[in-house]
PDB file of C-alpha atoms in Angstrom:
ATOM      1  CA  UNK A 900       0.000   0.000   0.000  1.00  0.00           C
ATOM      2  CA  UNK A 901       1.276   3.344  -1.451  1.00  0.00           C
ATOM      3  CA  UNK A 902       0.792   6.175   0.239  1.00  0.00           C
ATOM      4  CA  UNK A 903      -0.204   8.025  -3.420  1.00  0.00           C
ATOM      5  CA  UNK A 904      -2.876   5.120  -3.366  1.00  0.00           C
ATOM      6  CA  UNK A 905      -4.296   6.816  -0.185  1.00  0.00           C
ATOM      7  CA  UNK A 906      -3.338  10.577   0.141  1.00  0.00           C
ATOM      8  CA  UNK A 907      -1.796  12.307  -3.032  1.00  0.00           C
ATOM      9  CA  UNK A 908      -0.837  15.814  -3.803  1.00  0.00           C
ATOM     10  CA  UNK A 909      -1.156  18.602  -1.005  1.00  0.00           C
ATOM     11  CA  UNK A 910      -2.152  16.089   1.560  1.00  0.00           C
ATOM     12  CA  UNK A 911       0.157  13.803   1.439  1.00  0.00           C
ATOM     13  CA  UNK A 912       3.294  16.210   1.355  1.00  0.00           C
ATOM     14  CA  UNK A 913       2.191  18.057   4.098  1.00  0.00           C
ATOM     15  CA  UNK A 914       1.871  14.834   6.123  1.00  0.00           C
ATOM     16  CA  UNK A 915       4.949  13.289   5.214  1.00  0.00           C
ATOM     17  CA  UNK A 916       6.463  16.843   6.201  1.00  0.00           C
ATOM     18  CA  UNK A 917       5.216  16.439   9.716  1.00  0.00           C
ATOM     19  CA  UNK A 918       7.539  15.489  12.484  1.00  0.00           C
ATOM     20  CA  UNK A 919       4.766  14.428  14.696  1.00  0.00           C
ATOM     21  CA  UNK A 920       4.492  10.698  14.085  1.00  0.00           C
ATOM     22  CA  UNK A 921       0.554  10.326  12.393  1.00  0.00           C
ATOM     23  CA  UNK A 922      -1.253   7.578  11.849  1.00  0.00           C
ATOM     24  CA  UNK A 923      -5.198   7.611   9.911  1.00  0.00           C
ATOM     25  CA  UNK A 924      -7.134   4.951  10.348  1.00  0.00           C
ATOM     26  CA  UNK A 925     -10.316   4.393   9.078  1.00  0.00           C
ATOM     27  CA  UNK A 926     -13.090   5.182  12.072  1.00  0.00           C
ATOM     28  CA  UNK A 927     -15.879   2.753  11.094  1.00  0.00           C
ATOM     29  CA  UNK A 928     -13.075  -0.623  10.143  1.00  0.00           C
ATOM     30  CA  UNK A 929     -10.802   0.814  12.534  1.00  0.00           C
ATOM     31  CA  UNK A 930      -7.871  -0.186   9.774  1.00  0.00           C
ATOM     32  CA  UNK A 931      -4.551   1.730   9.497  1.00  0.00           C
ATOM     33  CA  UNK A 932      -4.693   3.674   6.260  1.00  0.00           C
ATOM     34  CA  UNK A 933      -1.532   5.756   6.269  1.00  0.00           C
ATOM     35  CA  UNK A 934       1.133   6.559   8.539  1.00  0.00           C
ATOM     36  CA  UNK A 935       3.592   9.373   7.779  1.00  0.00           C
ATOM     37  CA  UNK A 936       7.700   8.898   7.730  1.00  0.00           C
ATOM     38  CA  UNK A 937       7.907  10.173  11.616  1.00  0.00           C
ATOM     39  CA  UNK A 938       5.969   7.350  12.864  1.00  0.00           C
ATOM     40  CA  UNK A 939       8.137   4.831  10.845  1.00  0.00           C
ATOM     41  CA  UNK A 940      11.006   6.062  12.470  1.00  0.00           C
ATOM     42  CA  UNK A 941       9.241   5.847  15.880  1.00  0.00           C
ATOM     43  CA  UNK A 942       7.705   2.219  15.369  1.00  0.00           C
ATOM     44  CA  UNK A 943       9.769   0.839  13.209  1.00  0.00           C
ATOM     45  CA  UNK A 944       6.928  -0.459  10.790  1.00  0.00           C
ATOM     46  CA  UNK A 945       6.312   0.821   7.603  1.00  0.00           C
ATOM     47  CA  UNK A 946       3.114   1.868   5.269  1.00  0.00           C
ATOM     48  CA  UNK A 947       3.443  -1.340   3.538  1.00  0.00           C
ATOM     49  CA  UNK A 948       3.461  -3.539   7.173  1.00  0.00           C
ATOM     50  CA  UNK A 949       0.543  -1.470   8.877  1.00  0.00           C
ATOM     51  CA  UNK A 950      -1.265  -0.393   6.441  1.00  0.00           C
ATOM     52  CA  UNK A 951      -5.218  -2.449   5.931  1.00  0.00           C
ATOM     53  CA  UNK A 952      -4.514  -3.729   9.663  1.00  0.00           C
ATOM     54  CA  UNK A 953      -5.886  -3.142  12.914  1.00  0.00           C
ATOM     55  CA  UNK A 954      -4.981   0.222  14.199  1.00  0.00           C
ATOM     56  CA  UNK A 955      -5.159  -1.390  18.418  1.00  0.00           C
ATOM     57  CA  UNK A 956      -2.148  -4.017  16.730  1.00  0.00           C
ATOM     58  CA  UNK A 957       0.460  -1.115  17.350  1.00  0.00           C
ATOM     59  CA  UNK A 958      -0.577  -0.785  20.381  1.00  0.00           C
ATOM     60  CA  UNK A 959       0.437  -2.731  23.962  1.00  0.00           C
ATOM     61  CA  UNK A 960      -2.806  -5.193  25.292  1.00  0.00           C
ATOM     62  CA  UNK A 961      -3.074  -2.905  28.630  1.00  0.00           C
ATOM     63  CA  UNK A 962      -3.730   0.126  26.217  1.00  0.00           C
ATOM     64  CA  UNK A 963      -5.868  -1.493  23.157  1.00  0.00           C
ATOM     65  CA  UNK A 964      -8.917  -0.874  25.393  1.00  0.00           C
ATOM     66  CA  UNK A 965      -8.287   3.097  25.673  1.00  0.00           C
ATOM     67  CA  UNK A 966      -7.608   3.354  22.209  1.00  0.00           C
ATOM     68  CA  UNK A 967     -10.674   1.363  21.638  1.00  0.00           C
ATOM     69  CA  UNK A 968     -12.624   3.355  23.457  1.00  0.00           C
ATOM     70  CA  UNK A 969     -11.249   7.093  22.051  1.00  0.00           C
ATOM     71  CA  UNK A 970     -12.032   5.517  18.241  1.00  0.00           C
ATOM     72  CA  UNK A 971     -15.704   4.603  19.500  1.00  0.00           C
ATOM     73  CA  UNK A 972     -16.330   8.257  21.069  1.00  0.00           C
ATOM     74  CA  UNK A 973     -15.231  10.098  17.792  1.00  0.00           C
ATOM     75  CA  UNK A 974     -17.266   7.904  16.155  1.00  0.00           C
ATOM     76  CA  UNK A 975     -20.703   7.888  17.533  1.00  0.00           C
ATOM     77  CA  UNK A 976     -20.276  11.803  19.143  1.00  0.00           C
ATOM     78  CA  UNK A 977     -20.240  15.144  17.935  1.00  0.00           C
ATOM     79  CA  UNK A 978     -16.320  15.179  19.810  1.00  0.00           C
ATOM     80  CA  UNK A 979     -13.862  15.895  17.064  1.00  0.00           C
ATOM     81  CA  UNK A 980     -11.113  15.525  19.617  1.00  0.00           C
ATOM     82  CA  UNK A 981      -9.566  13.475  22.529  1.00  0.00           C
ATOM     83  CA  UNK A 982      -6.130  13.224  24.128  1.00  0.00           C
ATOM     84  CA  UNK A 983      -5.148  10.071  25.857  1.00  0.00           C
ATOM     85  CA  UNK A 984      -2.686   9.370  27.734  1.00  0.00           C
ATOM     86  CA  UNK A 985      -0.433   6.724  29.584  1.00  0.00           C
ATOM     87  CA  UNK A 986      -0.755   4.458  26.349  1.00  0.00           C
ATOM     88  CA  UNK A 987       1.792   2.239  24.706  1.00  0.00           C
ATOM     89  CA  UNK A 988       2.824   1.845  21.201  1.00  0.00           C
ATOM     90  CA  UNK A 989       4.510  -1.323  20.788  1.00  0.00           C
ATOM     91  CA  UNK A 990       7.825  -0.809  18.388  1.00  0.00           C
ATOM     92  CA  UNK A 991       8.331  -4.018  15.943  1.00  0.00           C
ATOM     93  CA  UNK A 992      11.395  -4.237  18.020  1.00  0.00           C
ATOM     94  CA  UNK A 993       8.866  -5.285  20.456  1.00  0.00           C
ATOM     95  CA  UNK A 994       9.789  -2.501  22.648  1.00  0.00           C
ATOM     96  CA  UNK A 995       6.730  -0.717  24.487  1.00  0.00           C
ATOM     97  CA  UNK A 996       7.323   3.159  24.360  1.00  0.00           C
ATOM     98  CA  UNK A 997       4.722   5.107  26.376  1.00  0.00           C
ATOM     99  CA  UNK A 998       2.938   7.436  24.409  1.00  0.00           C
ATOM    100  CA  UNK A 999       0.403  11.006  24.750  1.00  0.00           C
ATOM    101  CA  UNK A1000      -2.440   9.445  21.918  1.00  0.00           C
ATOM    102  CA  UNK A1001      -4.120  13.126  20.425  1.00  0.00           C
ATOM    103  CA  UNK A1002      -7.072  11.591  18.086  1.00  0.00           C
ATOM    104  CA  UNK A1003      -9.094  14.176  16.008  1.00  0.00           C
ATOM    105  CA  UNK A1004     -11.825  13.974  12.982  1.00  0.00           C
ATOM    106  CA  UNK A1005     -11.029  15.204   9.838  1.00  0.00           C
ATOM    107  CA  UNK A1006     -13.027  15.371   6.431  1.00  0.00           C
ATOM    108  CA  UNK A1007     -10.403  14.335   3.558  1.00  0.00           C
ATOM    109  CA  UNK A1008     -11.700  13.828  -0.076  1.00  0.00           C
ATOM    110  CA  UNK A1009     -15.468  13.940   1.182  1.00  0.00           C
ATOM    111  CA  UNK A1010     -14.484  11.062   3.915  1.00  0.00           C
ATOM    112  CA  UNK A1011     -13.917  11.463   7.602  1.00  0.00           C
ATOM    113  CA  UNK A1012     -10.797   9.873   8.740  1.00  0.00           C
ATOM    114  CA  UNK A1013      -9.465   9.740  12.295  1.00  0.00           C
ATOM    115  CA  UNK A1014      -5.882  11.142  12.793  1.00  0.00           C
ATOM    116  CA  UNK A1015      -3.809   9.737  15.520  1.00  0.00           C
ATOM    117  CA  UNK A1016      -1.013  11.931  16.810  1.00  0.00           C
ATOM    118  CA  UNK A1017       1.481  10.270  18.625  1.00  0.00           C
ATOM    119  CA  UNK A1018       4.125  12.081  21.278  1.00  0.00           C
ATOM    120  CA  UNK A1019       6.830   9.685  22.548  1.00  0.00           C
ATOM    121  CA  UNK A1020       6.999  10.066  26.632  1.00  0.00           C
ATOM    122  CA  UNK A1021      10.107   8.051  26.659  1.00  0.00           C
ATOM    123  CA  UNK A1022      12.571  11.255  27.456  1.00  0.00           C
ATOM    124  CA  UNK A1023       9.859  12.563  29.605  1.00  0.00           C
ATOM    125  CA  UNK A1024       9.899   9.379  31.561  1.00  0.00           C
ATOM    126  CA  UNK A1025      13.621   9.236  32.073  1.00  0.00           C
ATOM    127  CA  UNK A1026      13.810  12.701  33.194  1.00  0.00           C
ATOM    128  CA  UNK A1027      11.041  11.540  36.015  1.00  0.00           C
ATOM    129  CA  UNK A1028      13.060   8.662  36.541  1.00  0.00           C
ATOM    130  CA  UNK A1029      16.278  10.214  37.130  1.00  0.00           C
ATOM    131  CA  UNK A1030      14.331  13.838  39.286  1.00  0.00           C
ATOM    132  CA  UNK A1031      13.440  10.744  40.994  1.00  0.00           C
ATOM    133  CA  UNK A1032      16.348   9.556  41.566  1.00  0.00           C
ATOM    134  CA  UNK A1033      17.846  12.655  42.661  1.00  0.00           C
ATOM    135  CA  UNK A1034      15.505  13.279  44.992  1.00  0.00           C
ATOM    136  CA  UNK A1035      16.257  10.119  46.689  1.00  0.00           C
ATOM    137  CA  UNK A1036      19.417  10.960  46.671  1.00  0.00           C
ATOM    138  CA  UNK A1037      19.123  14.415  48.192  1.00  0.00           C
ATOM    139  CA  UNK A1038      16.745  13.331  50.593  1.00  0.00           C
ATOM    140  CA  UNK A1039      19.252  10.468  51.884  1.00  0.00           C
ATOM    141  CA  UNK A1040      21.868  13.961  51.963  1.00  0.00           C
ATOM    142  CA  UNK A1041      20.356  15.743  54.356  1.00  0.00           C
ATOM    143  CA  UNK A1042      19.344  12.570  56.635  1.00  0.00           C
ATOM    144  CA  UNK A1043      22.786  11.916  56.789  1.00  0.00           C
ATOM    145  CA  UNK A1044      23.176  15.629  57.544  1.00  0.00           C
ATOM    146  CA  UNK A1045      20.337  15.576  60.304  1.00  0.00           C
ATOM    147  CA  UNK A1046      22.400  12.464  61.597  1.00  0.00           C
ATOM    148  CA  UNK A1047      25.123  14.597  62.131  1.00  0.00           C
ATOM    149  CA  UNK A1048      23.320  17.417  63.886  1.00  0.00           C
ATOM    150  CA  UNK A1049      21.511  15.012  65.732  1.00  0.00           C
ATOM    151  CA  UNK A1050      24.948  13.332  66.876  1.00  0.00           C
ATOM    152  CA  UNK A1051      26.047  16.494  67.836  1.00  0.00           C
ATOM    153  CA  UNK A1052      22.885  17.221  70.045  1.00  0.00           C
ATOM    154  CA  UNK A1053      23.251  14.050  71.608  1.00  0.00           C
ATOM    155  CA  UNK A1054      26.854  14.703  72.744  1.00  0.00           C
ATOM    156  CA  UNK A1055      26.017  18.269  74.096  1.00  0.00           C
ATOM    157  CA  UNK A1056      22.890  16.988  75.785  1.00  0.00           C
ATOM    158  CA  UNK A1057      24.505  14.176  77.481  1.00  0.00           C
ATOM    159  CA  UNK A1058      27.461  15.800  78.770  1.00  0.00           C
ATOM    160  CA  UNK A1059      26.132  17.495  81.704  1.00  0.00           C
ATOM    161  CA  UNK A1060      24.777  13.929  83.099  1.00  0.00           C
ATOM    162  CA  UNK A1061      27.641  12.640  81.984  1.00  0.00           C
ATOM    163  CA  UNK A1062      29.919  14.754  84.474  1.00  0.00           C
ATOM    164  CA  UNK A1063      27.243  14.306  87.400  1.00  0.00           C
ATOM    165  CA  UNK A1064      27.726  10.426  87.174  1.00  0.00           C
ATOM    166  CA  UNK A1065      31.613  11.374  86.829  1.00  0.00           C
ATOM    167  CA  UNK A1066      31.194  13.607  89.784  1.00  0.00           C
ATOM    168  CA  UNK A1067      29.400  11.385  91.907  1.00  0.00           C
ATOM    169  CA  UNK A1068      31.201   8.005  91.248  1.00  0.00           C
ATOM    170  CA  UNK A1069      34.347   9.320  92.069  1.00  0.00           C
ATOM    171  CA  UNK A1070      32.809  10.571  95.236  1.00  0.00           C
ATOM    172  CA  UNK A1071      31.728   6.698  95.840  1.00  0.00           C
ATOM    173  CA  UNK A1072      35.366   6.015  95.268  1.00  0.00           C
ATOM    174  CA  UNK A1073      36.666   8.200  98.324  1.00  0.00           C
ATOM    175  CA  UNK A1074      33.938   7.280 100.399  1.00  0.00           C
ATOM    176  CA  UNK A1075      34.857   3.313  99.959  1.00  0.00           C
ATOM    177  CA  UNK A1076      38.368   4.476 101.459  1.00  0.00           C
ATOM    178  CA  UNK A1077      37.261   5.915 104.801  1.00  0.00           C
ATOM    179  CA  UNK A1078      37.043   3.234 107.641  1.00  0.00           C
ATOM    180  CA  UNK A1079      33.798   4.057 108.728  1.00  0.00           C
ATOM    181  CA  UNK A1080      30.710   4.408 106.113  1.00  0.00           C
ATOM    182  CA  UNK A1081      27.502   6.473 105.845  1.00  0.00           C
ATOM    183  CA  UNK A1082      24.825   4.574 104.339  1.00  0.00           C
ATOM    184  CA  UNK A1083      22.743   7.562 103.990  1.00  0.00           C
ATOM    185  CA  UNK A1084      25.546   8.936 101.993  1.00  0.00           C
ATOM    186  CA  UNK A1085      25.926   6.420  99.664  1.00  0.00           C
ATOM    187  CA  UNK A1086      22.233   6.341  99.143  1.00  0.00           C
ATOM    188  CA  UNK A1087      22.214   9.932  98.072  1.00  0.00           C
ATOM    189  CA  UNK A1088      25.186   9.469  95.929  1.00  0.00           C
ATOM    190  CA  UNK A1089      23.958   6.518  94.453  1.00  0.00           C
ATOM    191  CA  UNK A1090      20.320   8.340  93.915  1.00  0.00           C
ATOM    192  CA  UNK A1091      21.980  11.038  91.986  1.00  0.00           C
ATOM    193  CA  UNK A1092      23.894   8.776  89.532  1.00  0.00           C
ATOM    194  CA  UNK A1093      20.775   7.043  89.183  1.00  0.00           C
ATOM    195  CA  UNK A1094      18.881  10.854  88.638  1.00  0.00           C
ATOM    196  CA  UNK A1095      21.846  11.552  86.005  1.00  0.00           C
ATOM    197  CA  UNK A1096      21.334   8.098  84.228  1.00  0.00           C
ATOM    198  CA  UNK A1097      17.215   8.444  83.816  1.00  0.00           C
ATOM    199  CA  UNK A1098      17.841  11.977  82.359  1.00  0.00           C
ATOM    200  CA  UNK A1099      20.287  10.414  79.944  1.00  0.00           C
ATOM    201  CA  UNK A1100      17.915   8.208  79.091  1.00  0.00           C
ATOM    202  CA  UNK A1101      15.220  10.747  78.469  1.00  0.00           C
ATOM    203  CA  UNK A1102      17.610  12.550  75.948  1.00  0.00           C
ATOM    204  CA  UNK A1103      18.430   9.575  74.257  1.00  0.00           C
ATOM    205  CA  UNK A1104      14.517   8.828  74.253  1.00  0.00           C
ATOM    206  CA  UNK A1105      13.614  12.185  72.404  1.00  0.00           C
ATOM    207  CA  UNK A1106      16.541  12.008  69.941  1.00  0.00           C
ATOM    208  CA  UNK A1107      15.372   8.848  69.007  1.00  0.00           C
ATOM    209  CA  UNK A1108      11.304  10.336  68.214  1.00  0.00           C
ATOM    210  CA  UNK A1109      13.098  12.947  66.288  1.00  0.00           C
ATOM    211  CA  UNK A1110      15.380  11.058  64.013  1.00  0.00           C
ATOM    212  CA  UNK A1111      11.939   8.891  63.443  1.00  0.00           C
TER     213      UNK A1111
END
């Protein structure tokens, strides 16, 4: 199948012209009638390979119903146009490549046709994938920098406790060496180590609900 058997002249120069990948399909068989040089290079199928077939075989299963559906709305409604997207074209490679479908209704030669206008989301995907990515990336950054703070918050936090056990415990240690013992003092140096340790504790507590 030519495309001078289907569009000659003005019509077909201006849609070989067009770097938009087009396809025109037939609305009532639903049958691929032309498809311009961009979506050749896009697909990897030629006029000659397409063209008389199903328009839904250049598309993935998960998307045939969508395009299905966009064909039967332009057909049966006054709507001359609808975009769809999150479709697949399917690449004789049998690479999927998600696609923006634009469909509109055109009158060509006294016949209505339905063009299919095809933008590739493949760069638009990788650029999500890799802002993604960085993202990720930057958010695992500044964790690591929060880490840090936090670390630092810890260590100021718990120093003061820290030199009240010191304090106290080496106060237990001179007490040990005099002959005769006060158990009332030990008690109340014993019951501020133990004060020291349950604020520690408490620190550690809330640094851990913050880093969660």
């Amino acid at each position: 199948m030519s495309r001078d058997h289907q569009f000659s002249g003005l019509a077909r120069h201006l849609l070989d012209g067009v770097s938009l990948p087009i396809v025109i399909v037939d609305p009532k068989k639903q049958l691929v009638r032309y498809v311009n040089p961009a979506f050749e290079d896009l697909s990897g199928y030629t006029l000659s390979q397409v063209g008389g077939k199903p328009v839904l075989n250049l598309f993935s299963k998960s998307s045939q119903a969508k395009v299905a559906a966009v064909g039967e709305v332009l057909g049966r409604s006054r709507t001359r146009r609808l975009e769809e997207h999150g479709c697949e074209l399917v690449r004789r490679s049998g690479r999927r490549l998600p696609i923006s479908l634009l469909a509109s209704v055109v009158s060509l030669k006294a016949r209505r046709w339905m063009v299919l206008s095809i933008t590739d989301l493949s760069y638009v995907r990788r650029l999500q994938t890799q802002r993604e990515g960085d993202l990720k990336e930057l958010a695992q950054i500044s964790k690591l920098a929060d880490i840090g703070l936090l670390a630092a918050g810890v260590a100021h936090e718990l120093n003061n406790p820290l030199m009240v056990v010191q304090g106290f415990a080496e106060n237990l240690e001179m007490f040990l060496d005099q002959p005769e013992l006060s158990r009332q003092e030990l008690k109340n140096q014993t019951l501020e180590i133990l004060r020291a340790a349950d604020r520690m504790a408490k620190i550690i507590g809330h640094m851990t609900r913050m880093v969660r």
